[in-house]
mmCIF file of C-alpha atoms and ligand atoms in Angstrom:
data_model
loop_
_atom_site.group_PDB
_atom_site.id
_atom_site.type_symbol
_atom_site.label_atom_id
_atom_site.label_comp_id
_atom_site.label_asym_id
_atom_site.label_seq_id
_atom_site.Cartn_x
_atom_site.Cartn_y
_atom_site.Cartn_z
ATOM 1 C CA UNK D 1 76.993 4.447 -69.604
ATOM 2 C CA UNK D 2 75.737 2.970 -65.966
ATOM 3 C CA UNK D 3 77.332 4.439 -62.787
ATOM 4 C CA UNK D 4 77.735 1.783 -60.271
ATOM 5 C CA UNK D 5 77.801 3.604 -56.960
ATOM 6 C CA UNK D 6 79.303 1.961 -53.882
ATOM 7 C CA UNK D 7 77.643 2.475 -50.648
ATOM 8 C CA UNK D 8 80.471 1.956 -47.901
ATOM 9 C CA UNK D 9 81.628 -1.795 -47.570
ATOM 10 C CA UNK D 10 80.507 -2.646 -50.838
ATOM 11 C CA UNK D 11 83.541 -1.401 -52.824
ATOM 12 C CA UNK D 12 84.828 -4.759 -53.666
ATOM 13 C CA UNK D 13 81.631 -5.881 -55.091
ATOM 14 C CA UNK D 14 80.780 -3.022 -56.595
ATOM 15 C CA UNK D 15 83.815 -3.056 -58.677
ATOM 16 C CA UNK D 16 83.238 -6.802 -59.601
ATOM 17 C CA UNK D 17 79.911 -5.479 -60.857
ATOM 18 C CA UNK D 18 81.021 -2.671 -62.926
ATOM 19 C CA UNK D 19 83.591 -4.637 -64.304
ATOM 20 C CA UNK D 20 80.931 -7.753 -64.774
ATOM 21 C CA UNK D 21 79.096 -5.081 -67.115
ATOM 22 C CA UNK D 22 80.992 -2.817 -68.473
ATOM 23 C CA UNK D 23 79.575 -0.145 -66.459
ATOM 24 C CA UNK D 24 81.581 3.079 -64.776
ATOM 25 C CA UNK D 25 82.505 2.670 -61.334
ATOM 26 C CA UNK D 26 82.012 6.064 -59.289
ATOM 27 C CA UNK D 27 82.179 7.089 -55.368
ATOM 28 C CA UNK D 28 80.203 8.230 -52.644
ATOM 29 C CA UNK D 29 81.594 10.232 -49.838
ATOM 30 C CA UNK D 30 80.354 9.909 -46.216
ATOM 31 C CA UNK D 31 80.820 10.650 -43.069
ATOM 32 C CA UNK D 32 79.260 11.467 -39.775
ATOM 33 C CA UNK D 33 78.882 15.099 -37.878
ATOM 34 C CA UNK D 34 80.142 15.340 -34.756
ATOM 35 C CA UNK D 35 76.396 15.005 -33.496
ATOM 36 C CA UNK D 36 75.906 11.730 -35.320
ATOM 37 C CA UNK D 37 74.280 12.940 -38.225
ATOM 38 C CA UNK D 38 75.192 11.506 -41.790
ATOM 39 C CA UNK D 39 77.189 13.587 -44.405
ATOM 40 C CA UNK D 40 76.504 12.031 -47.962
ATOM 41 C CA UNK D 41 78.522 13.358 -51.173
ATOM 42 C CA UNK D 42 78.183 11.641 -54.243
ATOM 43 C CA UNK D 43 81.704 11.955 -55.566
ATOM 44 C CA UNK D 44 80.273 11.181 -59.583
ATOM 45 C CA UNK D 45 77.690 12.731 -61.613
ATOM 46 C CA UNK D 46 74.542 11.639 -62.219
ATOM 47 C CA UNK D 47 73.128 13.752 -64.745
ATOM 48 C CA UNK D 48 70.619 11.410 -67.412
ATOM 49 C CA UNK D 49 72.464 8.133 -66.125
ATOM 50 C CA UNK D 50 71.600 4.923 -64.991
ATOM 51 C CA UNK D 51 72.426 4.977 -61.538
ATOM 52 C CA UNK D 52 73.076 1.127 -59.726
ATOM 53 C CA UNK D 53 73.295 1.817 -55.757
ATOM 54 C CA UNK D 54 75.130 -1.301 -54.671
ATOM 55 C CA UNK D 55 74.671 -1.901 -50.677
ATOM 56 C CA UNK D 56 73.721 -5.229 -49.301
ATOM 57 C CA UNK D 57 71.621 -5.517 -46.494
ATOM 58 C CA UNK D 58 73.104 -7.410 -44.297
ATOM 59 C CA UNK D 59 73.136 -4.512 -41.248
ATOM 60 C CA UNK D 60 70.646 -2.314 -42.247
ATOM 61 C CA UNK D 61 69.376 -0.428 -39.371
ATOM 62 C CA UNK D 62 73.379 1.125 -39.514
ATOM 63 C CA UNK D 63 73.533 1.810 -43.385
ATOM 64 C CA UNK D 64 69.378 2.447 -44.480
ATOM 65 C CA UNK D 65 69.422 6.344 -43.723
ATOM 66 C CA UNK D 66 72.674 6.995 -45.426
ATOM 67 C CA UNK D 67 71.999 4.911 -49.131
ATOM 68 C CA UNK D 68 68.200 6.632 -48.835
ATOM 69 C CA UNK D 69 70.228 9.786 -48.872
ATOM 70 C CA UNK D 70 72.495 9.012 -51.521
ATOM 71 C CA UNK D 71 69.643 8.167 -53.653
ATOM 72 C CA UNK D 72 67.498 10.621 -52.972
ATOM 73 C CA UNK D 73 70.697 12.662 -54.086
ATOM 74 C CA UNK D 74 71.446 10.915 -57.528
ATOM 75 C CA UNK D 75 67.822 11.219 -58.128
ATOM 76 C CA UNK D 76 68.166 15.185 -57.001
ATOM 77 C CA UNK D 77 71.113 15.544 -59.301
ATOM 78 C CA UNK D 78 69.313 14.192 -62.377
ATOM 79 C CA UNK D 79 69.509 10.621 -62.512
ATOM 80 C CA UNK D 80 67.467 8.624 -64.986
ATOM 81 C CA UNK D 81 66.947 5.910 -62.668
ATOM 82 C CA UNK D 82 67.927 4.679 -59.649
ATOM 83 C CA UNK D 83 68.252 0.723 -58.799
ATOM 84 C CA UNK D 84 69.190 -0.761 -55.825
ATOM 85 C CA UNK D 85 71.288 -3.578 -56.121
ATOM 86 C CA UNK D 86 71.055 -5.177 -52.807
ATOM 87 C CA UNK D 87 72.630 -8.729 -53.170
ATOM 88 C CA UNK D 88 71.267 -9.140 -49.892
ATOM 89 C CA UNK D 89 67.678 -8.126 -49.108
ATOM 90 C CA UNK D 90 66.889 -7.907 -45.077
ATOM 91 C CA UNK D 91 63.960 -7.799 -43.065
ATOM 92 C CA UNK D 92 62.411 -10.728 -45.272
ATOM 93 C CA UNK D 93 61.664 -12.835 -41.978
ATOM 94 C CA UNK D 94 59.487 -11.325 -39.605
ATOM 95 C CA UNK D 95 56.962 -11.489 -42.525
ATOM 96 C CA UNK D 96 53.823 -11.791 -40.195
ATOM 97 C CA UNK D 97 53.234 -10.712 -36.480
ATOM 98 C CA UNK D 98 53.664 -14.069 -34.843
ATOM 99 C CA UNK D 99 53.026 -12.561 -31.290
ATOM 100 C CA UNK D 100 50.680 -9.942 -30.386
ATOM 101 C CA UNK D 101 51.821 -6.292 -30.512
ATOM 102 C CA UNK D 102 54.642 -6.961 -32.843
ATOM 103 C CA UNK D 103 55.765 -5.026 -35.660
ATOM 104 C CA UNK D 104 55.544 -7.075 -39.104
ATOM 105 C CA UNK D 105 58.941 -5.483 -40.424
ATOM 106 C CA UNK D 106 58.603 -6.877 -43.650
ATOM 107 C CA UNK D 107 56.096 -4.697 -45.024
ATOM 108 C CA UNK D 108 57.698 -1.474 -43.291
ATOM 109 C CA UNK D 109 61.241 -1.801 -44.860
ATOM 110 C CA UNK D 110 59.757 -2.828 -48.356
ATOM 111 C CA UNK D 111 57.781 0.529 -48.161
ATOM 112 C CA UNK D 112 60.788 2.707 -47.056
ATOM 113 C CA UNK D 113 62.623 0.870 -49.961
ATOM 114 C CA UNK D 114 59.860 0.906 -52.529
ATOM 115 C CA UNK D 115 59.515 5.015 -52.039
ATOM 116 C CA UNK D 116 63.383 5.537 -52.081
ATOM 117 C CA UNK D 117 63.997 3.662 -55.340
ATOM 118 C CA UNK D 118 62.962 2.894 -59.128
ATOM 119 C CA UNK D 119 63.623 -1.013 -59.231
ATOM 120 C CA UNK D 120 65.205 -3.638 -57.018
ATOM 121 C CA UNK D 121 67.720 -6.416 -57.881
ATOM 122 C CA UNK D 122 68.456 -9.119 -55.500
ATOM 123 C CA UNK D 123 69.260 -12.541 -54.857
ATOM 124 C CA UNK D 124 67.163 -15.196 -53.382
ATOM 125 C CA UNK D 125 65.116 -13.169 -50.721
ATOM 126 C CA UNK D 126 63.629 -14.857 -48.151
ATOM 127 C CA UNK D 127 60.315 -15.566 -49.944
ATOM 128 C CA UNK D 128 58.684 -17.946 -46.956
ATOM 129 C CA UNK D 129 55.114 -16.720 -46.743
ATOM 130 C CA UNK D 130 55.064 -13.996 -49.684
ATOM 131 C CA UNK D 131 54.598 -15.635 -53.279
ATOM 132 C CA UNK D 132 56.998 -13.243 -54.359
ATOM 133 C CA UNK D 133 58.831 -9.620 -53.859
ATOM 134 C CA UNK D 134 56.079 -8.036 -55.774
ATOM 135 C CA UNK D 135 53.528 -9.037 -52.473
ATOM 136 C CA UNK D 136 55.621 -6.885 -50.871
ATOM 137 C CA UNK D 137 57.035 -4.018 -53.039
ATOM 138 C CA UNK D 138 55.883 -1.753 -55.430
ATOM 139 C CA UNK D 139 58.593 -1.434 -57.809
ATOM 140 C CA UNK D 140 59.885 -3.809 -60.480
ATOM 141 C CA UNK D 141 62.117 -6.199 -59.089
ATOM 142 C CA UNK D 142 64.317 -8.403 -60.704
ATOM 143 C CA UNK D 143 64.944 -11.724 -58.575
ATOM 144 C CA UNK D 144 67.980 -13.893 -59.197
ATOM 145 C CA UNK D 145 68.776 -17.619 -57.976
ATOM 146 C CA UNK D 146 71.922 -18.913 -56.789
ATOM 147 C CA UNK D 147 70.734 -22.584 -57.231
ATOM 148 C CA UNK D 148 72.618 -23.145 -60.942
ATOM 149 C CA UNK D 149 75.657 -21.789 -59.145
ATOM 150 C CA UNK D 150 75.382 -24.177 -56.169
ATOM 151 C CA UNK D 151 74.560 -26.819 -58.605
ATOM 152 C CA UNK D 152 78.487 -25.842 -60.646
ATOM 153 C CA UNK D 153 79.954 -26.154 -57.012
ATOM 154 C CA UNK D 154 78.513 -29.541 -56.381
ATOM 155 C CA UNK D 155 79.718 -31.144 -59.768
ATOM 156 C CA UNK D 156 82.898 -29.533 -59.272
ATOM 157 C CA UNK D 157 83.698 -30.413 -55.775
ATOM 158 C CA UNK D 158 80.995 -32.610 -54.456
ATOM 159 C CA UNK D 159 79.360 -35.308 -57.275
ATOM 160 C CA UNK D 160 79.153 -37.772 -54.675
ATOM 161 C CA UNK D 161 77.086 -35.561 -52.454
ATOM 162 C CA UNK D 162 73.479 -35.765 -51.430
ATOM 163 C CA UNK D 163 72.210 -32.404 -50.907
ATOM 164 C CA UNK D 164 69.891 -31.798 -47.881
ATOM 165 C CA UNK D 165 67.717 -28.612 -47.808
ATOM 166 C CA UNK D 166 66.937 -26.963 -44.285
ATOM 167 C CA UNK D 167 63.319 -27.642 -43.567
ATOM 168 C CA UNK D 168 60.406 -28.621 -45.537
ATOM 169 C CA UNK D 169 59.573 -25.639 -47.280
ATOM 170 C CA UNK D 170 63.327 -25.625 -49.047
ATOM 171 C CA UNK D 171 62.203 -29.054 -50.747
ATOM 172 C CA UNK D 172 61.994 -27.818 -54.382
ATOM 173 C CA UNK D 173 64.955 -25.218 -53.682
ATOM 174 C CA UNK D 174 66.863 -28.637 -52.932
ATOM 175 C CA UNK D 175 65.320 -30.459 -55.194
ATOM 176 C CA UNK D 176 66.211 -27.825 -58.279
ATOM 177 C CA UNK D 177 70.054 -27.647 -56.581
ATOM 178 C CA UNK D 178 69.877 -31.332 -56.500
ATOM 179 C CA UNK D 179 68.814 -31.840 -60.570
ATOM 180 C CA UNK D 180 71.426 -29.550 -61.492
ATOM 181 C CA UNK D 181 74.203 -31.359 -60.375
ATOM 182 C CA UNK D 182 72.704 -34.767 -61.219
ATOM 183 C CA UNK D 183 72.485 -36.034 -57.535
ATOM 184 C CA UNK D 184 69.735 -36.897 -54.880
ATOM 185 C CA UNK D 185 68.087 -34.614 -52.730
ATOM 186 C CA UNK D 186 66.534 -34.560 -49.195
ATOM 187 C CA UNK D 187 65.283 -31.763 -46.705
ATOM 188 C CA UNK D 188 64.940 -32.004 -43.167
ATOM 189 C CA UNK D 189 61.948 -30.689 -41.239
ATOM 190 C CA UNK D 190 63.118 -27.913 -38.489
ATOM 191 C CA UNK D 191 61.097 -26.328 -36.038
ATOM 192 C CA UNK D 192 62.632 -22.927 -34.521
ATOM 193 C CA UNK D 193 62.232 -22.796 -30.710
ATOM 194 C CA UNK D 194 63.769 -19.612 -30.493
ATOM 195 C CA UNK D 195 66.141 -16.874 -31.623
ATOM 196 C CA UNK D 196 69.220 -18.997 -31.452
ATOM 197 C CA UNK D 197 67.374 -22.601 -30.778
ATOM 198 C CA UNK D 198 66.056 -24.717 -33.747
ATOM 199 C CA UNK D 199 65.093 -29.093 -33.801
ATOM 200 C CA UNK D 200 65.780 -30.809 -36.890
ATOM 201 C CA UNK D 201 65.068 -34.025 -37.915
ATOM 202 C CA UNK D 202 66.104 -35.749 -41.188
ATOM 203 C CA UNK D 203 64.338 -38.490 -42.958
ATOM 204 C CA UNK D 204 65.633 -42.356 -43.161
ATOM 205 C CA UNK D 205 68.961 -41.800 -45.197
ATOM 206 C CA UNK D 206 69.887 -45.453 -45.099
ATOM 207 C CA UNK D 207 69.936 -45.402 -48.778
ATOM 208 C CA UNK D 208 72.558 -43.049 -49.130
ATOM 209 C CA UNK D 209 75.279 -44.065 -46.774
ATOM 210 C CA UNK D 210 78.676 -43.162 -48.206
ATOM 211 C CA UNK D 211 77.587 -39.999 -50.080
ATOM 212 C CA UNK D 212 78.880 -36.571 -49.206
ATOM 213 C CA UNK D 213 76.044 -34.672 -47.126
ATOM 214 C CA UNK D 214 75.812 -30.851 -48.411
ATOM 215 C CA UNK D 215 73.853 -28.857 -46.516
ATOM 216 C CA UNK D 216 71.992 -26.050 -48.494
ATOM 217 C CA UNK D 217 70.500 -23.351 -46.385
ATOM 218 C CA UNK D 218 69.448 -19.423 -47.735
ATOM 219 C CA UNK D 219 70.741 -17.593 -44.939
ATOM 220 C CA UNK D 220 73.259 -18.551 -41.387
ATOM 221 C CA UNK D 221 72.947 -16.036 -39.042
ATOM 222 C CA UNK D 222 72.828 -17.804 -35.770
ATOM 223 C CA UNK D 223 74.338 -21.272 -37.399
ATOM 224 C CA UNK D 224 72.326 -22.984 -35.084
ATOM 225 C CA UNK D 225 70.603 -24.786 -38.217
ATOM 226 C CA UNK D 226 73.548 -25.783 -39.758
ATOM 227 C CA UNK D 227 74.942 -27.171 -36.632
ATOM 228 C CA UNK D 228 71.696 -28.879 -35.512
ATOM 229 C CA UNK D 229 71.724 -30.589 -39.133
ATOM 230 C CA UNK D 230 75.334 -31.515 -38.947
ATOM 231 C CA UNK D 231 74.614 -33.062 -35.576
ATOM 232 C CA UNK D 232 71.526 -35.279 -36.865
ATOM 233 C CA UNK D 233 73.263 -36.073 -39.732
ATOM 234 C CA UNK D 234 76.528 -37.789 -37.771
ATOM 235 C CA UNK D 235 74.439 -39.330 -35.223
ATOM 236 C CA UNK D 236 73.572 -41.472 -38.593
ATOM 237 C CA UNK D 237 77.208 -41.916 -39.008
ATOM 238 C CA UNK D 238 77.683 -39.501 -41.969
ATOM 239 C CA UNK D 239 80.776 -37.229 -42.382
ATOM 240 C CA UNK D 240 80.876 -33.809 -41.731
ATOM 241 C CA UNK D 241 78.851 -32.161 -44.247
ATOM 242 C CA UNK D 242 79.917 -29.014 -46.382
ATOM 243 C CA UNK D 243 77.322 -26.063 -46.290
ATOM 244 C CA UNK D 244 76.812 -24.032 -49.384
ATOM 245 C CA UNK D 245 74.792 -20.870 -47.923
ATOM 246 C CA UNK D 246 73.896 -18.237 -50.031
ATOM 247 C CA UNK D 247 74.053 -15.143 -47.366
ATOM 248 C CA UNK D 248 76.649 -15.261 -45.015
ATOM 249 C CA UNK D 249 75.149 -13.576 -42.319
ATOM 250 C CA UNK D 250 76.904 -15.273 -40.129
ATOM 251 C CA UNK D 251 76.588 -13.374 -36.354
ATOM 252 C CA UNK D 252 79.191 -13.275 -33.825
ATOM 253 C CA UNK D 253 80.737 -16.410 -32.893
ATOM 254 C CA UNK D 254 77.823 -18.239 -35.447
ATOM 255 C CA UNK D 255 81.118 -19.407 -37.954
ATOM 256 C CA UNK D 256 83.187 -20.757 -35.238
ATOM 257 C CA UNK D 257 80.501 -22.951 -34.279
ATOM 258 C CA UNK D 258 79.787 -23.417 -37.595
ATOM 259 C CA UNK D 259 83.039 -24.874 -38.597
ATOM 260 C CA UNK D 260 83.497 -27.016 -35.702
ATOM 261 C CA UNK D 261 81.244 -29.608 -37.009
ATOM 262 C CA UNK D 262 81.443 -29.112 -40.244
ATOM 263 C CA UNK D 263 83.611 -29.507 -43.437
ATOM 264 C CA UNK D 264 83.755 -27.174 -46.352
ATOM 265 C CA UNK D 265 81.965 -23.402 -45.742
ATOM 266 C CA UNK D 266 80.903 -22.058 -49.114
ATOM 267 C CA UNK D 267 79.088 -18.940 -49.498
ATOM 268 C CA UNK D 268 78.365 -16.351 -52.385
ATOM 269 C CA UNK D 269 79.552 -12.927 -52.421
ATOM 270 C CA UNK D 270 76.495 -11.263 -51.327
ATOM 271 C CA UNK D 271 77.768 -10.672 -47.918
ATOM 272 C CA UNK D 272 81.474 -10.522 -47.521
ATOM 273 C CA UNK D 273 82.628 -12.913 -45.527
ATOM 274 C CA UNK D 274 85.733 -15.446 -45.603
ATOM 275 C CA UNK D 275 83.664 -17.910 -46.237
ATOM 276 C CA UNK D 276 82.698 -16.336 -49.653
ATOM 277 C CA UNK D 277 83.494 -18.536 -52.934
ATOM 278 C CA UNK D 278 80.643 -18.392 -55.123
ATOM 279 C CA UNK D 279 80.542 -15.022 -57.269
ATOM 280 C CA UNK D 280 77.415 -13.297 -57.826
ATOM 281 C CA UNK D 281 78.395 -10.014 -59.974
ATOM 282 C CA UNK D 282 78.347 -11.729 -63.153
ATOM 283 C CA UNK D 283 74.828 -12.822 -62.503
ATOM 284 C CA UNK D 284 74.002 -9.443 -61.269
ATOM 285 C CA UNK D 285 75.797 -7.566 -64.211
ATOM 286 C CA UNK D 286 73.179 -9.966 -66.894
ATOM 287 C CA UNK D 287 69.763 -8.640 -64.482
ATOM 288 C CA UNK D 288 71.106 -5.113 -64.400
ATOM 289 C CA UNK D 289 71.655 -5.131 -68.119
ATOM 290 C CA UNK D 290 67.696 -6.062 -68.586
HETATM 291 C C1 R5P O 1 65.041 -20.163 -42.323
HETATM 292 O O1 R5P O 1 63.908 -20.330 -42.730
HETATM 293 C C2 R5P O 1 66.218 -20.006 -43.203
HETATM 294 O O2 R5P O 1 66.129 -20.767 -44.364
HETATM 295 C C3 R5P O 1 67.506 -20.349 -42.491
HETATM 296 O O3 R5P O 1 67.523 -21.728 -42.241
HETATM 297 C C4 R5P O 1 67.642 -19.605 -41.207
HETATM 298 O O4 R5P O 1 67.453 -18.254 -41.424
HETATM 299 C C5 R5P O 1 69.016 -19.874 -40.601
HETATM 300 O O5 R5P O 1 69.115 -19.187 -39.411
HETATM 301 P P1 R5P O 1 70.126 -19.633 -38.284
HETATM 302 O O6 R5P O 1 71.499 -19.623 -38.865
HETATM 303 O O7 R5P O 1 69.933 -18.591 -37.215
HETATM 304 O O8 R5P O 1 69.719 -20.999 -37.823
#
């Protein structure tokens, strides 16, 4: 039988998961030393098993050094394999050196990742300028879409909506939300100006006044895309959009913001988040089962 293992703060989905596929749900003990050194103890065994390591990514520089521990432990202790599920995949972004001097993290944290572990399973990395994980990592991956799920949470919630991806290079992202749930699509074009500063425009909309705007967007960390497109988008008289977002980054203050122009907040599980309303274990538990 699998052993889902839990790295800390991934309990909750970790038990979804196990649960999802039938799998046993163990425990991993840890703790720091008074110097600041990590204790790791995997609390199950191992031995000729399966092994799924469920941590998402979402703050990685704290949690990296203590899940390549555990693994290199399960792997120690006899595993058969070890998987990371990471529902969330960082360091996707800085995925070329954009000024001189700087450090394309991309390729560094696949490698750390790609030594530590026998396969990857994640959802909808942040594929901008790589054709795919495999560009990047050297062991099998197994990439999974949230786009059917968004396109259930339209029809259910939203069929009047007209779905509007973040910048150009969403377009067939939106588009394949869009089909789905059997309404129209458009994307806006964005240009970041900085960390927390982006300009979006939208195309003319005049032929869908009246629908419900959904904003679609991969990840919100600062928000400031969301609320830039909610902005454009009433300036053209439309409501307040709902945002489906598949990671829920979300940094401080980001949701607030967020909210304030905004209607419904929908995100998947893949960070936890209150915003969270679209479950991704099930999906997880089909890939893992592969
Ligand atoms: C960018 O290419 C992504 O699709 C997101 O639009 C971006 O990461 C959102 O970031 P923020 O919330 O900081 O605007």
């Amino acid at each position: 039988m699998r052993l889902v293992l839990p790295m800390p703060g991934n309990e909750a989905f970790a038990a979804r998961l196990a649960a999802a596929s039938g799998a046993e749900l163990g425990r991993v003990e840890t703790r720091r030393f008074p110097d600041g050194e990590t204790y790791v103890r995997l609390l199950s065994a191992t031995k000729g098993r399966a092994v799924d390591l469920v941590c998402t990514l979402a703050d990685p520089d704290e949690g990296f050094l203590r899940l390549a521990f555990a693994a290199d432990a399960a792997r120690d202790l006899g595993a058969a394999s070890v998987t990371l599920v990471a529902p969330y995949l960082a360091y996707m972004r800085q995925d070329k050196r954009f000024h001189d001097g700087e450090a394309v993290t991309s390729r560094t944290f696949a490698r750390f990742i790609s030594s530590t572990f026998d396969r990857l399973v994640t959802v909808d990395p942040h594929l901008h300028r790589y054709p795919g994980l495999e560009a990047l990592y050297t062991i099998p991956g197994a990439v999974l879409h949230a786009a059917p799920l968004f396109s259930d949470w339209i029809r259910a919630h939203a069929p009047d909506a007209l779905v509007v991806g973040p910048d150009a290079e969403s377009e067939q992202w939106a588009a394949e939300v869009a089909r789905g749930a059997g309404v129209p699509h458009v994307a806006m074009t964005k240009q970041r100006l900085g960390d927390r500063q982006v300009r979006v425009s939208l195309p003319d909309l005049s032929a869908y006044a009246g629908r419900r705007p959904v904003l679609i967007d991969d990840i919100a960390s600062s928000g400031r895309t969301l609320v830039a497109a909610a902005e454009a988008l009433r300036s053209l008289g439309f409501d307040p959009p709902d945002c489906l977002v598949v990671h829920a980054l979300f940094a401080p203050g980001a949701y607030e913001q967020v909210t304030a122009v905004t209607s419904r907040i929908v995100s998947t599980d893949s960070v936890a988040h209150p915003s969270n309303g679209i479950d991704l274990a099930t999906l997880m538990a089909v890939a893992l089962a592969d």
